[in-house]
PDB file of C-alpha atoms in Angstrom:
ATOM      1  CA  UNK A  22     -94.390-245.275 -74.274  1.00  0.00           C
ATOM      2  CA  UNK A  23     -97.640-246.603 -72.860  1.00  0.00           C
ATOM      3  CA  UNK A  24     -97.308-246.144 -69.056  1.00  0.00           C
ATOM      4  CA  UNK A  25     -98.740-249.602 -68.412  1.00  0.00           C
ATOM      5  CA  UNK A  26     -96.082-251.180 -70.622  1.00  0.00           C
ATOM      6  CA  UNK A  27     -93.423-249.090 -68.890  1.00  0.00           C
ATOM      7  CA  UNK A  28     -94.524-250.267 -65.449  1.00  0.00           C
ATOM      8  CA  UNK A  29     -94.604-253.898 -66.517  1.00  0.00           C
ATOM      9  CA  UNK A  30     -91.250-253.824 -68.282  1.00  0.00           C
ATOM     10  CA  UNK A  31     -89.645-252.070 -65.327  1.00  0.00           C
ATOM     11  CA  UNK A  32     -90.417-255.236 -63.357  1.00  0.00           C
ATOM     12  CA  UNK A  33     -88.836-257.423 -66.025  1.00  0.00           C
ATOM     13  CA  UNK A  34     -92.197-258.578 -67.357  1.00  0.00           C
ATOM     14  CA  UNK A  35     -92.506-259.271 -71.077  1.00  0.00           C
ATOM     15  CA  UNK A  36     -95.343-257.109 -72.380  1.00  0.00           C
ATOM     16  CA  UNK A  37     -96.407-256.179 -75.913  1.00  0.00           C
ATOM     17  CA  UNK A  38     -99.122-254.146 -77.589  1.00  0.00           C
ATOM     18  CA  UNK A  39    -101.717-255.217 -80.169  1.00  0.00           C
ATOM     19  CA  UNK A  40    -100.957-258.940 -80.151  1.00  0.00           C
ATOM     20  CA  UNK A  41    -103.321-261.019 -82.363  1.00  0.00           C
ATOM     21  CA  UNK A  42    -105.199-263.481 -80.169  1.00  0.00           C
ATOM     22  CA  UNK A  43    -105.479-265.907 -83.070  1.00  0.00           C
ATOM     23  CA  UNK A  44    -101.869-266.800 -82.249  1.00  0.00           C
ATOM     24  CA  UNK A  45    -102.921-267.944 -78.774  1.00  0.00           C
ATOM     25  CA  UNK A  46    -106.193-269.790 -79.416  1.00  0.00           C
ATOM     26  CA  UNK A  47    -106.672-273.246 -80.913  1.00  0.00           C
ATOM     27  CA  UNK A  48    -109.467-271.944 -83.156  1.00  0.00           C
ATOM     28  CA  UNK A  49    -106.844-269.681 -84.773  1.00  0.00           C
ATOM     29  CA  UNK A  50    -109.165-266.679 -84.840  1.00  0.00           C
ATOM     30  CA  UNK A  51    -109.391-263.475 -82.826  1.00  0.00           C
ATOM     31  CA  UNK A  52    -108.366-259.840 -83.039  1.00  0.00           C
ATOM     32  CA  UNK A  53    -105.615-258.119 -81.057  1.00  0.00           C
ATOM     33  CA  UNK A  54    -105.335-257.683 -77.312  1.00  0.00           C
ATOM     34  CA  UNK A  55    -104.408-254.106 -76.418  1.00  0.00           C
ATOM     35  CA  UNK A  56    -101.703-255.400 -74.058  1.00  0.00           C
ATOM     36  CA  UNK A  57    -100.360-258.949 -73.934  1.00  0.00           C
ATOM     37  CA  UNK A  58     -98.283-260.157 -70.991  1.00  0.00           C
ATOM     38  CA  UNK A  59     -96.165-263.297 -70.609  1.00  0.00           C
ATOM     39  CA  UNK A  60     -96.193-264.290 -66.955  1.00  0.00           C
ATOM     40  CA  UNK A  61     -93.161-266.162 -65.616  1.00  0.00           C
ATOM     41  CA  UNK A  62     -94.221-266.463 -61.987  1.00  0.00           C
ATOM     42  CA  UNK A  63     -97.027-265.943 -59.506  1.00  0.00           C
ATOM     43  CA  UNK A  64     -95.332-262.685 -58.465  1.00  0.00           C
ATOM     44  CA  UNK A  65     -95.307-261.365 -62.020  1.00  0.00           C
ATOM     45  CA  UNK A  66     -98.907-262.421 -62.480  1.00  0.00           C
ATOM     46  CA  UNK A  67    -100.006-260.626 -59.304  1.00  0.00           C
ATOM     47  CA  UNK A  68     -98.071-257.490 -60.293  1.00  0.00           C
ATOM     48  CA  UNK A  69     -99.590-257.424 -63.782  1.00  0.00           C
ATOM     49  CA  UNK A  70    -103.096-257.806 -62.369  1.00  0.00           C
ATOM     50  CA  UNK A  71    -102.470-254.976 -59.882  1.00  0.00           C
ATOM     51  CA  UNK A  72    -101.270-252.683 -62.673  1.00  0.00           C
ATOM     52  CA  UNK A  73    -104.339-253.596 -64.743  1.00  0.00           C
ATOM     53  CA  UNK A  74    -106.635-252.797 -61.821  1.00  0.00           C
ATOM     54  CA  UNK A  75    -104.918-249.472 -61.133  1.00  0.00           C
ATOM     55  CA  UNK A  76    -105.426-248.519 -64.773  1.00  0.00           C
ATOM     56  CA  UNK A  77    -109.023-249.804 -64.988  1.00  0.00           C
ATOM     57  CA  UNK A  78    -108.083-252.435 -67.577  1.00  0.00           C
ATOM     58  CA  UNK A  79    -110.089-255.598 -68.011  1.00  0.00           C
ATOM     59  CA  UNK A  80    -107.990-258.752 -67.808  1.00  0.00           C
ATOM     60  CA  UNK A  81    -108.152-262.046 -69.662  1.00  0.00           C
ATOM     61  CA  UNK A  82    -106.196-265.053 -68.430  1.00  0.00           C
ATOM     62  CA  UNK A  83    -105.026-267.257 -71.277  1.00  0.00           C
ATOM     63  CA  UNK A  84    -103.586-270.746 -71.047  1.00  0.00           C
ATOM     64  CA  UNK A  85    -103.521-272.877 -74.186  1.00  0.00           C
ATOM     65  CA  UNK A  86    -106.515-270.974 -75.567  1.00  0.00           C
ATOM     66  CA  UNK A  87    -108.302-274.243 -76.276  1.00  0.00           C
ATOM     67  CA  UNK A  88    -111.645-273.020 -74.968  1.00  0.00           C
ATOM     68  CA  UNK A  89    -111.592-269.380 -76.141  1.00  0.00           C
ATOM     69  CA  UNK A  90    -113.297-267.595 -79.012  1.00  0.00           C
ATOM     70  CA  UNK A  91    -112.010-264.017 -79.135  1.00  0.00           C
ATOM     71  CA  UNK A  92    -114.045-261.717 -81.369  1.00  0.00           C
ATOM     72  CA  UNK A  93    -112.467-260.157 -84.439  1.00  0.00           C
ATOM     73  CA  UNK A  94    -112.375-256.721 -82.788  1.00  0.00           C
ATOM     74  CA  UNK A  95    -109.997-258.187 -80.223  1.00  0.00           C
ATOM     75  CA  UNK A  96    -109.776-257.593 -76.493  1.00  0.00           C
ATOM     76  CA  UNK A  97    -109.773-254.097 -75.018  1.00  0.00           C
ATOM     77  CA  UNK A  98    -107.633-254.766 -72.004  1.00  0.00           C
ATOM     78  CA  UNK A  99    -104.708-256.857 -70.756  1.00  0.00           C
ATOM     79  CA  UNK A 100    -104.405-260.510 -71.762  1.00  0.00           C
ATOM     80  CA  UNK A 101    -102.066-262.459 -69.475  1.00  0.00           C
ATOM     81  CA  UNK A 102    -100.601-265.683 -70.804  1.00  0.00           C
ATOM     82  CA  UNK A 103     -99.841-268.456 -68.311  1.00  0.00           C
ATOM     83  CA  UNK A 104     -97.714-270.905 -70.247  1.00  0.00           C
ATOM     84  CA  UNK A 105     -94.822-273.327 -69.870  1.00  0.00           C
ATOM     85  CA  UNK A 106     -92.818-270.901 -67.743  1.00  0.00           C
ATOM     86  CA  UNK A 107     -95.392-271.510 -65.003  1.00  0.00           C
ATOM     87  CA  UNK A 108     -95.770-275.165 -65.899  1.00  0.00           C
ATOM     88  CA  UNK A 109     -93.491-277.291 -63.732  1.00  0.00           C
ATOM     89  CA  UNK A 110     -94.667-280.834 -62.985  1.00  0.00           C
ATOM     90  CA  UNK A 111     -93.475-282.920 -60.029  1.00  0.00           C
ATOM     91  CA  UNK A 112     -94.563-286.195 -58.444  1.00  0.00           C
ATOM     92  CA  UNK A 113     -94.799-286.535 -54.681  1.00  0.00           C
ATOM     93  CA  UNK A 114     -95.931-289.811 -53.165  1.00  0.00           C
ATOM     94  CA  UNK A 115     -99.195-290.543 -54.999  1.00  0.00           C
ATOM     95  CA  UNK A 116     -99.796-286.961 -56.161  1.00  0.00           C
ATOM     96  CA  UNK A 117     -98.890-285.092 -59.323  1.00  0.00           C
ATOM     97  CA  UNK A 118     -98.315-281.372 -58.697  1.00  0.00           C
ATOM     98  CA  UNK A 119     -98.609-279.258 -61.834  1.00  0.00           C
ATOM     99  CA  UNK A 120     -98.209-275.554 -62.405  1.00  0.00           C
ATOM    100  CA  UNK A 121    -101.141-273.809 -64.037  1.00  0.00           C
ATOM    101  CA  UNK A 122     -99.271-273.469 -67.333  1.00  0.00           C
ATOM    102  CA  UNK A 123     -98.413-277.161 -67.614  1.00  0.00           C
ATOM    103  CA  UNK A 124    -100.166-279.039 -70.386  1.00  0.00           C
ATOM    104  CA  UNK A 125    -102.682-281.500 -68.993  1.00  0.00           C
ATOM    105  CA  UNK A 126    -101.083-284.096 -71.253  1.00  0.00           C
ATOM    106  CA  UNK A 127     -97.722-283.467 -69.534  1.00  0.00           C
ATOM    107  CA  UNK A 128     -99.264-284.034 -66.101  1.00  0.00           C
ATOM    108  CA  UNK A 129    -100.918-287.247 -67.307  1.00  0.00           C
ATOM    109  CA  UNK A 130     -97.624-288.466 -68.792  1.00  0.00           C
ATOM    110  CA  UNK A 131     -95.793-287.752 -65.525  1.00  0.00           C
ATOM    111  CA  UNK A 132     -98.451-289.787 -63.714  1.00  0.00           C
ATOM    112  CA  UNK A 133     -98.029-292.684 -66.127  1.00  0.00           C
ATOM    113  CA  UNK A 134     -94.244-292.685 -65.739  1.00  0.00           C
ATOM    114  CA  UNK A 135     -94.672-292.780 -61.966  1.00  0.00           C
ATOM    115  CA  UNK A 136     -97.139-295.662 -62.204  1.00  0.00           C
ATOM    116  CA  UNK A 137    -100.071-293.556 -61.016  1.00  0.00           C
ATOM    117  CA  UNK A 138    -103.544-294.104 -62.441  1.00  0.00           C
ATOM    118  CA  UNK A 139    -106.571-291.825 -62.731  1.00  0.00           C
ATOM    119  CA  UNK A 140    -105.682-289.288 -65.412  1.00  0.00           C
ATOM    120  CA  UNK A 141    -105.923-291.585 -68.426  1.00  0.00           C
ATOM    121  CA  UNK A 142    -109.284-290.246 -69.744  1.00  0.00           C
ATOM    122  CA  UNK A 143    -107.979-286.679 -69.391  1.00  0.00           C
ATOM    123  CA  UNK A 144    -104.653-287.328 -71.093  1.00  0.00           C
ATOM    124  CA  UNK A 145    -105.659-286.019 -74.516  1.00  0.00           C
ATOM    125  CA  UNK A 146    -107.445-282.823 -73.503  1.00  0.00           C
ATOM    126  CA  UNK A 147    -105.522-280.010 -75.244  1.00  0.00           C
ATOM    127  CA  UNK A 148    -105.504-277.507 -72.404  1.00  0.00           C
ATOM    128  CA  UNK A 149    -103.382-276.394 -69.483  1.00  0.00           C
ATOM    129  CA  UNK A 150    -103.866-277.672 -65.965  1.00  0.00           C
ATOM    130  CA  UNK A 151    -105.000-274.221 -64.834  1.00  0.00           C
ATOM    131  CA  UNK A 152    -107.632-273.991 -67.532  1.00  0.00           C
ATOM    132  CA  UNK A 153    -108.729-277.571 -66.938  1.00  0.00           C
ATOM    133  CA  UNK A 154    -109.344-276.883 -63.236  1.00  0.00           C
ATOM    134  CA  UNK A 155    -111.067-273.565 -64.010  1.00  0.00           C
ATOM    135  CA  UNK A 156    -113.674-275.288 -66.192  1.00  0.00           C
ATOM    136  CA  UNK A 157    -113.565-278.763 -64.610  1.00  0.00           C
ATOM    137  CA  UNK A 158    -112.608-280.237 -67.952  1.00  0.00           C
ATOM    138  CA  UNK A 159    -113.551-283.784 -68.755  1.00  0.00           C
ATOM    139  CA  UNK A 160    -113.546-286.489 -71.394  1.00  0.00           C
ATOM    140  CA  UNK A 161    -114.596-290.121 -71.771  1.00  0.00           C
ATOM    141  CA  UNK A 162    -116.369-290.219 -68.437  1.00  0.00           C
ATOM    142  CA  UNK A 163    -113.520-288.645 -66.462  1.00  0.00           C
ATOM    143  CA  UNK A 164    -113.454-285.142 -64.974  1.00  0.00           C
ATOM    144  CA  UNK A 165    -110.844-283.054 -63.204  1.00  0.00           C
ATOM    145  CA  UNK A 166    -113.032-283.143 -60.085  1.00  0.00           C
ATOM    146  CA  UNK A 167    -112.509-286.918 -59.831  1.00  0.00           C
ATOM    147  CA  UNK A 168    -108.743-286.613 -59.352  1.00  0.00           C
ATOM    148  CA  UNK A 169    -108.135-283.085 -58.042  1.00  0.00           C
ATOM    149  CA  UNK A 170    -106.964-282.905 -54.428  1.00  0.00           C
ATOM    150  CA  UNK A 171    -106.397-279.159 -54.089  1.00  0.00           C
ATOM    151  CA  UNK A 172    -105.441-276.045 -56.005  1.00  0.00           C
ATOM    152  CA  UNK A 173    -103.363-272.993 -55.221  1.00  0.00           C
ATOM    153  CA  UNK A 174    -105.387-269.884 -56.077  1.00  0.00           C
ATOM    154  CA  UNK A 175    -104.421-266.251 -56.541  1.00  0.00           C
ATOM    155  CA  UNK A 176    -107.240-264.039 -55.253  1.00  0.00           C
ATOM    156  CA  UNK A 177    -108.097-260.641 -56.760  1.00  0.00           C
ATOM    157  CA  UNK A 178    -106.551-258.970 -53.706  1.00  0.00           C
ATOM    158  CA  UNK A 179    -103.194-260.619 -54.446  1.00  0.00           C
ATOM    159  CA  UNK A 180    -103.268-263.234 -51.699  1.00  0.00           C
ATOM    160  CA  UNK A 181    -102.539-266.895 -52.401  1.00  0.00           C
ATOM    161  CA  UNK A 182    -104.327-269.781 -50.726  1.00  0.00           C
ATOM    162  CA  UNK A 183    -104.350-273.541 -51.102  1.00  0.00           C
ATOM    163  CA  UNK A 184    -107.956-274.658 -51.411  1.00  0.00           C
ATOM    164  CA  UNK A 185    -109.228-278.249 -51.189  1.00  0.00           C
ATOM    165  CA  UNK A 186    -111.076-279.495 -54.254  1.00  0.00           C
ATOM    166  CA  UNK A 187    -114.295-279.850 -52.286  1.00  0.00           C
ATOM    167  CA  UNK A 188    -114.398-276.078 -51.746  1.00  0.00           C
ATOM    168  CA  UNK A 189    -113.995-275.211 -55.436  1.00  0.00           C
ATOM    169  CA  UNK A 190    -117.645-275.937 -56.325  1.00  0.00           C
ATOM    170  CA  UNK A 191    -116.660-278.028 -59.303  1.00  0.00           C
ATOM    171  CA  UNK A 192    -119.583-279.026 -61.495  1.00  0.00           C
ATOM    172  CA  UNK A 193    -120.199-279.701 -65.151  1.00  0.00           C
ATOM    173  CA  UNK A 194    -117.852-277.215 -66.862  1.00  0.00           C
ATOM    174  CA  UNK A 195    -117.973-274.843 -63.937  1.00  0.00           C
ATOM    175  CA  UNK A 196    -116.094-273.830 -60.790  1.00  0.00           C
ATOM    176  CA  UNK A 197    -116.180-271.145 -58.154  1.00  0.00           C
ATOM    177  CA  UNK A 198    -113.308-269.364 -59.919  1.00  0.00           C
ATOM    178  CA  UNK A 199    -115.722-268.336 -62.666  1.00  0.00           C
ATOM    179  CA  UNK A 200    -117.572-266.289 -60.048  1.00  0.00           C
ATOM    180  CA  UNK A 201    -114.777-265.107 -57.752  1.00  0.00           C
ATOM    181  CA  UNK A 202    -112.103-264.142 -60.285  1.00  0.00           C
ATOM    182  CA  UNK A 203    -109.532-266.325 -58.536  1.00  0.00           C
ATOM    183  CA  UNK A 204    -106.757-267.667 -60.765  1.00  0.00           C
ATOM    184  CA  UNK A 205    -105.343-271.179 -60.575  1.00  0.00           C
ATOM    185  CA  UNK A 206    -101.590-271.231 -59.912  1.00  0.00           C
ATOM    186  CA  UNK A 207    -101.119-274.951 -59.258  1.00  0.00           C
ATOM    187  CA  UNK A 208    -103.167-278.135 -59.287  1.00  0.00           C
ATOM    188  CA  UNK A 209    -102.491-281.195 -57.140  1.00  0.00           C
ATOM    189  CA  UNK A 210    -103.929-284.449 -58.441  1.00  0.00           C
ATOM    190  CA  UNK A 211    -104.382-287.388 -56.070  1.00  0.00           C
ATOM    191  CA  UNK A 212    -103.995-290.663 -57.930  1.00  0.00           C
ATOM    192  CA  UNK A 213    -103.866-294.403 -57.307  1.00  0.00           C
ATOM    193  CA  UNK A 214    -100.961-296.817 -57.766  1.00  0.00           C
ATOM    194  CA  UNK A 215    -101.165-298.715 -61.034  1.00  0.00           C
ATOM    195  CA  UNK A 216     -99.179-300.534 -63.648  1.00  0.00           C
ATOM    196  CA  UNK A 217     -97.264-298.128 -65.866  1.00  0.00           C
ATOM    197  CA  UNK A 218     -97.604-300.293 -68.973  1.00  0.00           C
ATOM    198  CA  UNK A 219    -101.355-300.705 -68.488  1.00  0.00           C
ATOM    199  CA  UNK A 220    -101.773-296.969 -67.893  1.00  0.00           C
ATOM    200  CA  UNK A 221     -99.824-296.225 -71.092  1.00  0.00           C
ATOM    201  CA  UNK A 222    -102.006-298.679 -73.017  1.00  0.00           C
ATOM    202  CA  UNK A 223    -105.153-296.971 -71.747  1.00  0.00           C
ATOM    203  CA  UNK A 224    -103.796-293.575 -72.775  1.00  0.00           C
ATOM    204  CA  UNK A 225    -103.004-294.898 -76.252  1.00  0.00           C
ATOM    205  CA  UNK A 226    -106.536-296.278 -76.495  1.00  0.00           C
ATOM    206  CA  UNK A 227    -108.094-292.931 -75.612  1.00  0.00           C
ATOM    207  CA  UNK A 228    -105.779-291.202 -78.105  1.00  0.00           C
ATOM    208  CA  UNK A 229    -106.834-293.625 -80.830  1.00  0.00           C
ATOM    209  CA  UNK A 230    -110.506-292.899 -80.094  1.00  0.00           C
ATOM    210  CA  UNK A 231    -109.834-289.183 -80.439  1.00  0.00           C
ATOM    211  CA  UNK A 232    -108.086-289.617 -83.777  1.00  0.00           C
ATOM    212  CA  UNK A 233    -110.875-291.843 -85.059  1.00  0.00           C
ATOM    213  CA  UNK A 234    -113.860-289.782 -83.933  1.00  0.00           C
ATOM    214  CA  UNK A 235    -112.664-286.192 -83.585  1.00  0.00           C
ATOM    215  CA  UNK A 236    -111.262-283.711 -86.142  1.00  0.00           C
ATOM    216  CA  UNK A 237    -107.847-283.476 -84.499  1.00  0.00           C
ATOM    217  CA  UNK A 238    -106.143-282.299 -87.712  1.00  0.00           C
ATOM    218  CA  UNK A 239    -108.163-279.068 -87.949  1.00  0.00           C
ATOM    219  CA  UNK A 240    -108.179-276.058 -85.603  1.00  0.00           C
ATOM    220  CA  UNK A 241    -111.064-276.295 -83.132  1.00  0.00           C
ATOM    221  CA  UNK A 242    -111.954-275.582 -79.521  1.00  0.00           C
ATOM    222  CA  UNK A 243    -113.001-279.130 -78.771  1.00  0.00           C
ATOM    223  CA  UNK A 244    -116.688-279.580 -78.050  1.00  0.00           C
ATOM    224  CA  UNK A 245    -118.204-276.223 -78.936  1.00  0.00           C
ATOM    225  CA  UNK A 246    -121.438-276.739 -76.977  1.00  0.00           C
ATOM    226  CA  UNK A 247    -122.196-278.024 -73.505  1.00  0.00           C
ATOM    227  CA  UNK A 248    -123.880-281.400 -73.209  1.00  0.00           C
ATOM    228  CA  UNK A 249    -127.629-280.793 -72.725  1.00  0.00           C
ATOM    229  CA  UNK A 250    -129.168-282.850 -69.958  1.00  0.00           C
ATOM    230  CA  UNK A 251    -130.330-286.142 -71.385  1.00  0.00           C
ATOM    231  CA  UNK A 252    -128.777-285.518 -74.796  1.00  0.00           C
ATOM    232  CA  UNK A 253    -125.502-285.236 -76.687  1.00  0.00           C
ATOM    233  CA  UNK A 254    -124.908-282.006 -78.561  1.00  0.00           C
ATOM    234  CA  UNK A 255    -123.209-283.715 -81.486  1.00  0.00           C
ATOM    235  CA  UNK A 256    -126.114-286.115 -81.998  1.00  0.00           C
ATOM    236  CA  UNK A 257    -128.647-283.276 -81.932  1.00  0.00           C
ATOM    237  CA  UNK A 258    -126.621-281.265 -84.448  1.00  0.00           C
ATOM    238  CA  UNK A 259    -126.258-284.249 -86.741  1.00  0.00           C
ATOM    239  CA  UNK A 260    -129.987-285.038 -86.476  1.00  0.00           C
ATOM    240  CA  UNK A 261    -130.673-281.446 -87.534  1.00  0.00           C
ATOM    241  CA  UNK A 262    -128.816-282.156 -90.775  1.00  0.00           C
ATOM    242  CA  UNK A 263    -125.958-279.786 -90.021  1.00  0.00           C
ATOM    243  CA  UNK A 264    -122.902-281.975 -90.479  1.00  0.00           C
ATOM    244  CA  UNK A 265    -120.694-280.122 -92.930  1.00  0.00           C
ATOM    245  CA  UNK A 266    -122.701-276.876 -92.636  1.00  0.00           C
ATOM    246  CA  UNK A 267    -120.436-273.928 -93.238  1.00  0.00           C
ATOM    247  CA  UNK A 268    -120.296-270.170 -92.756  1.00  0.00           C
ATOM    248  CA  UNK A 269    -117.192-268.664 -94.326  1.00  0.00           C
ATOM    249  CA  UNK A 270    -114.271-270.721 -93.093  1.00  0.00           C
ATOM    250  CA  UNK A 271    -116.100-272.143 -90.061  1.00  0.00           C
ATOM    251  CA  UNK A 272    -117.597-275.596 -90.480  1.00  0.00           C
ATOM    252  CA  UNK A 273    -119.551-278.172 -88.511  1.00  0.00           C
ATOM    253  CA  UNK A 274    -117.128-281.087 -88.570  1.00  0.00           C
ATOM    254  CA  UNK A 275    -118.105-283.927 -90.884  1.00  0.00           C
ATOM    255  CA  UNK A 276    -116.391-286.302 -88.456  1.00  0.00           C
ATOM    256  CA  UNK A 277    -118.039-285.153 -85.213  1.00  0.00           C
ATOM    257  CA  UNK A 278    -120.892-282.639 -85.367  1.00  0.00           C
ATOM    258  CA  UNK A 279    -120.173-281.406 -81.839  1.00  0.00           C
ATOM    259  CA  UNK A 280    -117.003-279.748 -83.137  1.00  0.00           C
ATOM    260  CA  UNK A 281    -116.915-276.497 -85.082  1.00  0.00           C
ATOM    261  CA  UNK A 282    -113.652-276.351 -87.011  1.00  0.00           C
ATOM    262  CA  UNK A 283    -111.619-273.773 -88.853  1.00  0.00           C
ATOM    263  CA  UNK A 284    -111.643-275.254 -92.341  1.00  0.00           C
ATOM    264  CA  UNK A 285    -109.432-272.425 -93.594  1.00  0.00           C
ATOM    265  CA  UNK A 286    -109.459-268.670 -93.300  1.00  0.00           C
ATOM    266  CA  UNK A 287    -112.267-268.504 -90.764  1.00  0.00           C
ATOM    267  CA  UNK A 288    -112.994-265.381 -88.743  1.00  0.00           C
ATOM    268  CA  UNK A 289    -114.441-265.227 -85.258  1.00  0.00           C
ATOM    269  CA  UNK A 290    -117.641-263.866 -86.780  1.00  0.00           C
ATOM    270  CA  UNK A 291    -117.871-266.960 -88.984  1.00  0.00           C
ATOM    271  CA  UNK A 292    -117.899-269.091 -85.843  1.00  0.00           C
ATOM    272  CA  UNK A 293    -120.433-266.851 -84.130  1.00  0.00           C
ATOM    273  CA  UNK A 294    -122.745-266.964 -87.145  1.00  0.00           C
ATOM    274  CA  UNK A 295    -122.373-270.730 -87.545  1.00  0.00           C
ATOM    275  CA  UNK A 296    -122.992-271.222 -83.823  1.00  0.00           C
ATOM    276  CA  UNK A 297    -126.183-269.137 -84.043  1.00  0.00           C
ATOM    277  CA  UNK A 298    -127.334-271.214 -87.017  1.00  0.00           C
ATOM    278  CA  UNK A 299    -126.703-274.436 -85.116  1.00  0.00           C
ATOM    279  CA  UNK A 300    -128.556-273.230 -82.019  1.00  0.00           C
ATOM    280  CA  UNK A 301    -131.546-272.098 -84.080  1.00  0.00           C
ATOM    281  CA  UNK A 302    -131.783-275.262 -86.178  1.00  0.00           C
ATOM    282  CA  UNK A 303    -131.330-277.648 -83.246  1.00  0.00           C
ATOM    283  CA  UNK A 304    -134.035-275.851 -81.281  1.00  0.00           C
ATOM    284  CA  UNK A 305    -136.414-276.111 -84.239  1.00  0.00           C
ATOM    285  CA  UNK A 306    -135.792-279.823 -84.700  1.00  0.00           C
ATOM    286  CA  UNK A 307    -135.501-280.962 -81.080  1.00  0.00           C
ATOM    287  CA  UNK A 308    -136.753-278.224 -78.762  1.00  0.00           C
ATOM    288  CA  UNK A 309    -133.363-278.250 -77.031  1.00  0.00           C
ATOM    289  CA  UNK A 310    -131.417-275.000 -76.608  1.00  0.00           C
ATOM    290  CA  UNK A 311    -127.686-275.530 -76.931  1.00  0.00           C
ATOM    291  CA  UNK A 312    -125.322-273.409 -74.850  1.00  0.00           C
ATOM    292  CA  UNK A 313    -121.713-272.751 -75.846  1.00  0.00           C
ATOM    293  CA  UNK A 314    -119.020-274.450 -73.838  1.00  0.00           C
ATOM    294  CA  UNK A 315    -116.480-272.162 -75.466  1.00  0.00           C
ATOM    295  CA  UNK A 316    -115.869-268.820 -73.723  1.00  0.00           C
ATOM    296  CA  UNK A 317    -116.735-265.973 -76.068  1.00  0.00           C
ATOM    297  CA  UNK A 318    -114.572-262.914 -75.370  1.00  0.00           C
TER     298      UNK A 318
END
């Protein structure tokens, strides 16, 4: 047996070989990870990362996979999934404390039930709390940075620290964790008292906007490109005449041009080729260079 698998399983950690990443990404594309680990706790996560380091394996942390495009050749290393088993959500005073694997929607719902306001614009983002903090996710004018109080981080050396939001260098789709390799274990959101019924109504309104304007019925990674300063990516793509453009099974959504969707049977290469076409055409028509918001692995 693979010695890495043996070491992981000896610690009671669920680990498998050659797991297709399409099963763990919302784009539903991606080749196999050499080793795939399900992490149940911070201790298991730290142990898996230590074993990966000792064996010179690259690591990929995966939450809901809603911002990942894994190439068809897969990932030559250890992918570690942080899911519901590390996703407890509790409410303390005016704070919602959520494990990294908790769905952001679950944290927002817990806030609503407790009569706490502030997470309504974020309530429909299809990611985990850990991933949302890592990339400072946002929607409809709201960002994680506006409500985050602190985060518990696992450092590459295995130590855990609670870090105030102001020290995380949160910016537009960026954080210090992208540079340091720290991993989010827990997020604490500081919210304001509100009316539960009004909060629920606001969440329903945002959900209705998503259904009306975004291709929620097809696999996608949300907004594929970052918002260029002074512009909107979707508007630039539409102005370039690319709505409905298709490469293989990957398509520029006819509902919202900022979304690239899996219209059926797409490969990762289809998305890469379509993305390159979009970048080239938008630059020719507008002079603006689009940058992917999606992480390409």
